[in-house]
PDB file of C-alpha atoms in Angstrom:
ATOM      1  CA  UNK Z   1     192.214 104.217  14.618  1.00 54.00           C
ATOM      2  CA  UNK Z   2     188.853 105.724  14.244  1.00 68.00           C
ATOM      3  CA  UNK Z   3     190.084 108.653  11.604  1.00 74.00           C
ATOM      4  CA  UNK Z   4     192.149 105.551   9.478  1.00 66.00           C
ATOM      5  CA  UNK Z   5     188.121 103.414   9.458  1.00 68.00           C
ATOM      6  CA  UNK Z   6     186.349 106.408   8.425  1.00 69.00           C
ATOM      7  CA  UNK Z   7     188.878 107.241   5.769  1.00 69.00           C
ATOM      8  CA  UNK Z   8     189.293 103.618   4.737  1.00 74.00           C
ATOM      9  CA  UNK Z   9     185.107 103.936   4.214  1.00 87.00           C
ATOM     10  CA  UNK Z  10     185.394 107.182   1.748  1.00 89.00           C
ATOM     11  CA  UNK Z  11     186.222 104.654  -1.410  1.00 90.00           C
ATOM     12  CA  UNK Z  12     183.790 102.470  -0.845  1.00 91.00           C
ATOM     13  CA  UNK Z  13     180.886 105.381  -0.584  1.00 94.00           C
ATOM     14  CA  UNK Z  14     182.124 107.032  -3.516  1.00 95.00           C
ATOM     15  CA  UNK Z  15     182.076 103.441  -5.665  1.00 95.00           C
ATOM     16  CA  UNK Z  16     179.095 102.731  -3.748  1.00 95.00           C
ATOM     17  CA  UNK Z  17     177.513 105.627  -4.919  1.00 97.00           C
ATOM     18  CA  UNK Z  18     178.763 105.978  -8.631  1.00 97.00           C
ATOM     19  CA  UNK Z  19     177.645 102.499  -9.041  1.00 97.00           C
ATOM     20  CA  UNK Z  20     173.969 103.241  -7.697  1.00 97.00           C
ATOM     21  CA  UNK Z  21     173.510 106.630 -10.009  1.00 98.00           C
ATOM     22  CA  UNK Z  22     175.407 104.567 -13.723  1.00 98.00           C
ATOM     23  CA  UNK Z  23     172.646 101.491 -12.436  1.00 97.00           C
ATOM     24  CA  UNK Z  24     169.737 104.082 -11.951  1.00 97.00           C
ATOM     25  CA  UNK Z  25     170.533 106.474 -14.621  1.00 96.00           C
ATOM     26  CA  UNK Z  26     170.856 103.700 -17.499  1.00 97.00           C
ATOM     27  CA  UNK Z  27     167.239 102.906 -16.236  1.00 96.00           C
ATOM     28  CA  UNK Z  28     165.758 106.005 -16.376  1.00 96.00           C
ATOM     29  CA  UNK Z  29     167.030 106.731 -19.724  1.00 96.00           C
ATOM     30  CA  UNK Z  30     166.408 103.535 -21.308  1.00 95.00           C
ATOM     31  CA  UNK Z  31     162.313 104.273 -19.698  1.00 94.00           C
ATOM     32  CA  UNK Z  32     162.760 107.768 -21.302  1.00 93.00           C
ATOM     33  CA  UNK Z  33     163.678 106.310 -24.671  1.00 93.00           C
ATOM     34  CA  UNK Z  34     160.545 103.768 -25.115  1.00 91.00           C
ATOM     35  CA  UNK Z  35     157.973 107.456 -23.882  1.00 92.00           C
ATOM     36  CA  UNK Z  36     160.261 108.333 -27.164  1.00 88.00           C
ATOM     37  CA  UNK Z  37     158.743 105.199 -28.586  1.00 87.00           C
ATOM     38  CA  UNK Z  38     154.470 105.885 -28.118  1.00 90.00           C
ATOM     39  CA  UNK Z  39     154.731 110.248 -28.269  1.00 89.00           C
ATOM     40  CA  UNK Z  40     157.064 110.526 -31.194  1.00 79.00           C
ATOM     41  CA  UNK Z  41     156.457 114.453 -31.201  1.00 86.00           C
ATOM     42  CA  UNK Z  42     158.470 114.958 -28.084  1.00 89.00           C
ATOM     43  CA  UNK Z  43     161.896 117.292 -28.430  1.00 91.00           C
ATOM     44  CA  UNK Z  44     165.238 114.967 -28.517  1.00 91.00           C
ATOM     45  CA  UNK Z  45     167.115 117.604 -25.753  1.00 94.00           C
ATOM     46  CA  UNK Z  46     165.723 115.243 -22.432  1.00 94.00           C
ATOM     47  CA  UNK Z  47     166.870 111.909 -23.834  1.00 95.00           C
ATOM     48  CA  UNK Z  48     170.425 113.260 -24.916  1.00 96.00           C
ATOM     49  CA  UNK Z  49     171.057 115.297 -21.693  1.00 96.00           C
ATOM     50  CA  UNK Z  50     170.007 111.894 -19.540  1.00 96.00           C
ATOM     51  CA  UNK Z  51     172.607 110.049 -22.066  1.00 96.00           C
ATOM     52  CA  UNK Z  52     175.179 112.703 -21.493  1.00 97.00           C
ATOM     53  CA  UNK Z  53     174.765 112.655 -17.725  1.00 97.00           C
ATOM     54  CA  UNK Z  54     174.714 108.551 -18.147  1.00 97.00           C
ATOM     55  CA  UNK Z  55     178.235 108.794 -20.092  1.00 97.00           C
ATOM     56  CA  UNK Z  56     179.746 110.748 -17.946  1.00 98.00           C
ATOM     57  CA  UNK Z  57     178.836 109.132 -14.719  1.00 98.00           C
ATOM     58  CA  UNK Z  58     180.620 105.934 -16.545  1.00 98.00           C
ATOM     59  CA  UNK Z  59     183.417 108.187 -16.791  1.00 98.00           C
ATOM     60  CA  UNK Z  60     183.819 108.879 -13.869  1.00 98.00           C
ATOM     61  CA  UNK Z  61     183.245 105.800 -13.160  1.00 98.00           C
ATOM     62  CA  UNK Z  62     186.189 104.671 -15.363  1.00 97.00           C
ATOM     63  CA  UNK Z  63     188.555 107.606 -13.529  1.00 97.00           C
ATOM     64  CA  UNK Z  64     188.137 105.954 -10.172  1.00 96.00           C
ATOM     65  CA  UNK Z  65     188.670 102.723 -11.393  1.00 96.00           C
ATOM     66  CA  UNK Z  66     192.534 104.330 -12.514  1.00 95.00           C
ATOM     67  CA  UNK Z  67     193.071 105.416  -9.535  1.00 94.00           C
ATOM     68  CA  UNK Z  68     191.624 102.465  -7.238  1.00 92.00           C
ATOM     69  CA  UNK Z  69     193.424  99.834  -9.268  1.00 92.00           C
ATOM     70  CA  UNK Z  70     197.051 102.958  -9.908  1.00 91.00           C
ATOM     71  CA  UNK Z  71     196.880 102.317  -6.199  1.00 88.00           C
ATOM     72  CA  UNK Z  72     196.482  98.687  -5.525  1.00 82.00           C
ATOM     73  CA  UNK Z  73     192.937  98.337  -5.740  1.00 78.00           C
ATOM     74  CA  UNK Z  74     192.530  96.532  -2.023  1.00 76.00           C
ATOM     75  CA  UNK Z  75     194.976  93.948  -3.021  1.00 72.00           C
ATOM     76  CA  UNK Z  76     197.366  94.239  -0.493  1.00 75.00           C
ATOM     77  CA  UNK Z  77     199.915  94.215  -3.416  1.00 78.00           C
ATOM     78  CA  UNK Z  78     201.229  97.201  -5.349  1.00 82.00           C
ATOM     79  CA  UNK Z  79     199.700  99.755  -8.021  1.00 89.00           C
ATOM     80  CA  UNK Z  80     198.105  97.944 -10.666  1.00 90.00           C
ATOM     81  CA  UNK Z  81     198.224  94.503  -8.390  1.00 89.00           C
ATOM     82  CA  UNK Z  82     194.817  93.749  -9.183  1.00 91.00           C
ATOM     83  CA  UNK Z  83     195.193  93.900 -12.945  1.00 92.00           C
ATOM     84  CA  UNK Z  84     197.693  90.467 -12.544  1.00 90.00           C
ATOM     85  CA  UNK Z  85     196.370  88.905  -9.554  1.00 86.00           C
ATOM     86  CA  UNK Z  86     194.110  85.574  -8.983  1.00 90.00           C
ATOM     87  CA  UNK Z  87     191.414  88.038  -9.792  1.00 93.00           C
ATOM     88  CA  UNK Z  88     192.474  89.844 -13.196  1.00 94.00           C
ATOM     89  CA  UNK Z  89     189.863  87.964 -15.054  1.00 96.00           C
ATOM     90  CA  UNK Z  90     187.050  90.085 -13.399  1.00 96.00           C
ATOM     91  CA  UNK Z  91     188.979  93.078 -12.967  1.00 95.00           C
ATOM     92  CA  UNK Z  92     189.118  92.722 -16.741  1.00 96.00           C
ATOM     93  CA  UNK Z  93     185.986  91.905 -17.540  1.00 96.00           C
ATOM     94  CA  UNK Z  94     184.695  95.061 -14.792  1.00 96.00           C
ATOM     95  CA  UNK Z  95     186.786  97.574 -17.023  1.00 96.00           C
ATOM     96  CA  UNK Z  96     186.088  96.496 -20.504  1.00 97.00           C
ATOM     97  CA  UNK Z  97     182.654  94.628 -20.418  1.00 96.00           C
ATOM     98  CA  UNK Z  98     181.347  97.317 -17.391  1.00 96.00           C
ATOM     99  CA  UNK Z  99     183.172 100.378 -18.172  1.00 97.00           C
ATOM    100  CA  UNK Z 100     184.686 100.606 -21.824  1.00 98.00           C
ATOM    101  CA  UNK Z 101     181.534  99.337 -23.274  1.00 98.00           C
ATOM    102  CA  UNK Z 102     179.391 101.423 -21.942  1.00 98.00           C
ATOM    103  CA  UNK Z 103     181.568 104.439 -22.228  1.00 97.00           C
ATOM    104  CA  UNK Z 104     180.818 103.758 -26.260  1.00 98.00           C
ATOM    105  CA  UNK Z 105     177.368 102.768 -26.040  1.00 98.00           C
ATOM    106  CA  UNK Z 106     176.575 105.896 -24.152  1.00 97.00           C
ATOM    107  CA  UNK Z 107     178.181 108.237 -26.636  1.00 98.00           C
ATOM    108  CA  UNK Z 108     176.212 105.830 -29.574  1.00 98.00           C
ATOM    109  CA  UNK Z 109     173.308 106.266 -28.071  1.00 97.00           C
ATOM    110  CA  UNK Z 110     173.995 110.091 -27.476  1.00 97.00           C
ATOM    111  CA  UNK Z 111     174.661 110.460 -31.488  1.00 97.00           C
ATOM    112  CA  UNK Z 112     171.083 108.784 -32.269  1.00 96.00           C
ATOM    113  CA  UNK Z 113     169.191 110.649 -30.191  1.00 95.00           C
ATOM    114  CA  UNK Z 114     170.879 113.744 -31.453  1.00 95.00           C
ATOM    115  CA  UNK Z 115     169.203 112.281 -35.277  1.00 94.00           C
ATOM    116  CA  UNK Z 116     165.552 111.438 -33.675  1.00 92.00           C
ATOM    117  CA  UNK Z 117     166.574 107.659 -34.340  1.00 93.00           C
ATOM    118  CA  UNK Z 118     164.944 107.069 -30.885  1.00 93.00           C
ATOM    119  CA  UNK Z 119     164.452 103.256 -31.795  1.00 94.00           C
ATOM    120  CA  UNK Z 120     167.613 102.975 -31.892  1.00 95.00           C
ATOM    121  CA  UNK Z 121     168.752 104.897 -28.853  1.00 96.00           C
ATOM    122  CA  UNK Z 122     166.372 102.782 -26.564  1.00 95.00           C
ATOM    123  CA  UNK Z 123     168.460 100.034 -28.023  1.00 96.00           C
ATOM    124  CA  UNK Z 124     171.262 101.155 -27.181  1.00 97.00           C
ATOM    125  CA  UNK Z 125     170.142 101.962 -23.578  1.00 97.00           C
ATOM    126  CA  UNK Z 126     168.852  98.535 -23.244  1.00 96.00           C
ATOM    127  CA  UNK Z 127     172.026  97.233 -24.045  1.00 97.00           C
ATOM    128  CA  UNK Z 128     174.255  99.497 -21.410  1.00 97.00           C
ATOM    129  CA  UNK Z 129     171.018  98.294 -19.021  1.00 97.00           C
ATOM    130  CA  UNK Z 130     172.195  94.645 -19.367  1.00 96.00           C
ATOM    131  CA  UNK Z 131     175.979  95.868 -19.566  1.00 97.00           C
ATOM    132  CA  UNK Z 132     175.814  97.939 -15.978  1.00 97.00           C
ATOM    133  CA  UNK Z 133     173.304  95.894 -14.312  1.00 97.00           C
ATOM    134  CA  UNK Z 134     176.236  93.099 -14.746  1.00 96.00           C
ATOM    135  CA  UNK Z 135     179.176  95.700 -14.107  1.00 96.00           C
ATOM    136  CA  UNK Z 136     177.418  96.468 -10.892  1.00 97.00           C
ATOM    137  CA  UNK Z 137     177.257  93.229  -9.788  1.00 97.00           C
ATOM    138  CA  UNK Z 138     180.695  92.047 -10.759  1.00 96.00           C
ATOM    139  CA  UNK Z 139     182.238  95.506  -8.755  1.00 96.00           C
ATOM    140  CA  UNK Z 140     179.845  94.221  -5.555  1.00 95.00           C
ATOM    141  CA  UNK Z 141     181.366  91.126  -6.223  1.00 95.00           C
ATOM    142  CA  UNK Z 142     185.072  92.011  -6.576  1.00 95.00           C
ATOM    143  CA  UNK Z 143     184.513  94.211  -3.241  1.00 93.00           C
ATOM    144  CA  UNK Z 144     183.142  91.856  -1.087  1.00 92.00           C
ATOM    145  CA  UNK Z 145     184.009  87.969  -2.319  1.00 92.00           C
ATOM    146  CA  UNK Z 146     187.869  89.580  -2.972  1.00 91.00           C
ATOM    147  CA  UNK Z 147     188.564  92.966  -1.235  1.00 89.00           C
ATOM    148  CA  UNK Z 148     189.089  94.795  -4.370  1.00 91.00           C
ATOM    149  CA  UNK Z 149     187.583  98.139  -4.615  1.00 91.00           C
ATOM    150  CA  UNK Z 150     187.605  98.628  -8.313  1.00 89.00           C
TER     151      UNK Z 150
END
């Protein structure tokens, strides 16, 4: 019984923890952007590697997500359960408003640093701020109001 609760645990560090570093990565980008903002001389290659590392923590992100909701997400029902059940609004809304979004933001963001528009990369960041800060809550939410670890 012991072996089945600490295996049962594993998912929930590894969403626990991808949603921690997408929550404090978006942060310290988007704070890296606006030093962007008052020493315009600095080099470009900081703020794109943060986004980079940002977009592909929402990746993975968005690849455990297909795999907790392939295999039933918590529901008690069968793969892809949670996509139908009483709680398929939010699921929804966590994969497109909290994970899809983002995903594109990220790689926006990524493509104006790469130009030095650093205006509008901070913009961008502040936007996937607002977007994650929400996802993160709405995955808490899912987990522990509905049992679904997506």
């Amino acid at each position: 019984m012991g072996i089945l609760f600490v295996f049962a645990l594993v998912p929930l560090l590894v969403q626990s923890l991808l949603l921690a570093a997408a929550t404090g990565g978006v942060f310290a980008a988007m704070i890296l952007g606006h030093w962007y903002l008052v020493t315009p001389k600095l080099q470009e290659a900081p703020l794109v590697l943060f986004s980079r590392l940002l977009l592909g923590i929402i990746g993975l992100q968005l690849a455990f997500f297909v795999v907790s909701v392939g295999l039933g997400g918590g529901s008690g029902g069968g793969p892809f359960a949670p996509l139908t059940g009483p709680w398929a609004l939010f699921v929804w809304l966590r994969v497109i408003v909290g994970l899809v979004f983002p995903l594109i933001v990220s790689w926006a963001a990524i493509q104006t640093a790469r130009t030095r528009s650093m205006e509008s990369a901070t913009g961008l960041l502040y936007i996937n701020v607002g977007t994650i800060a929400a996802a993160t809550i709405l995955a808490s939410g899912l987990y522990f109001g509905a049992g679904l670890l997506v």
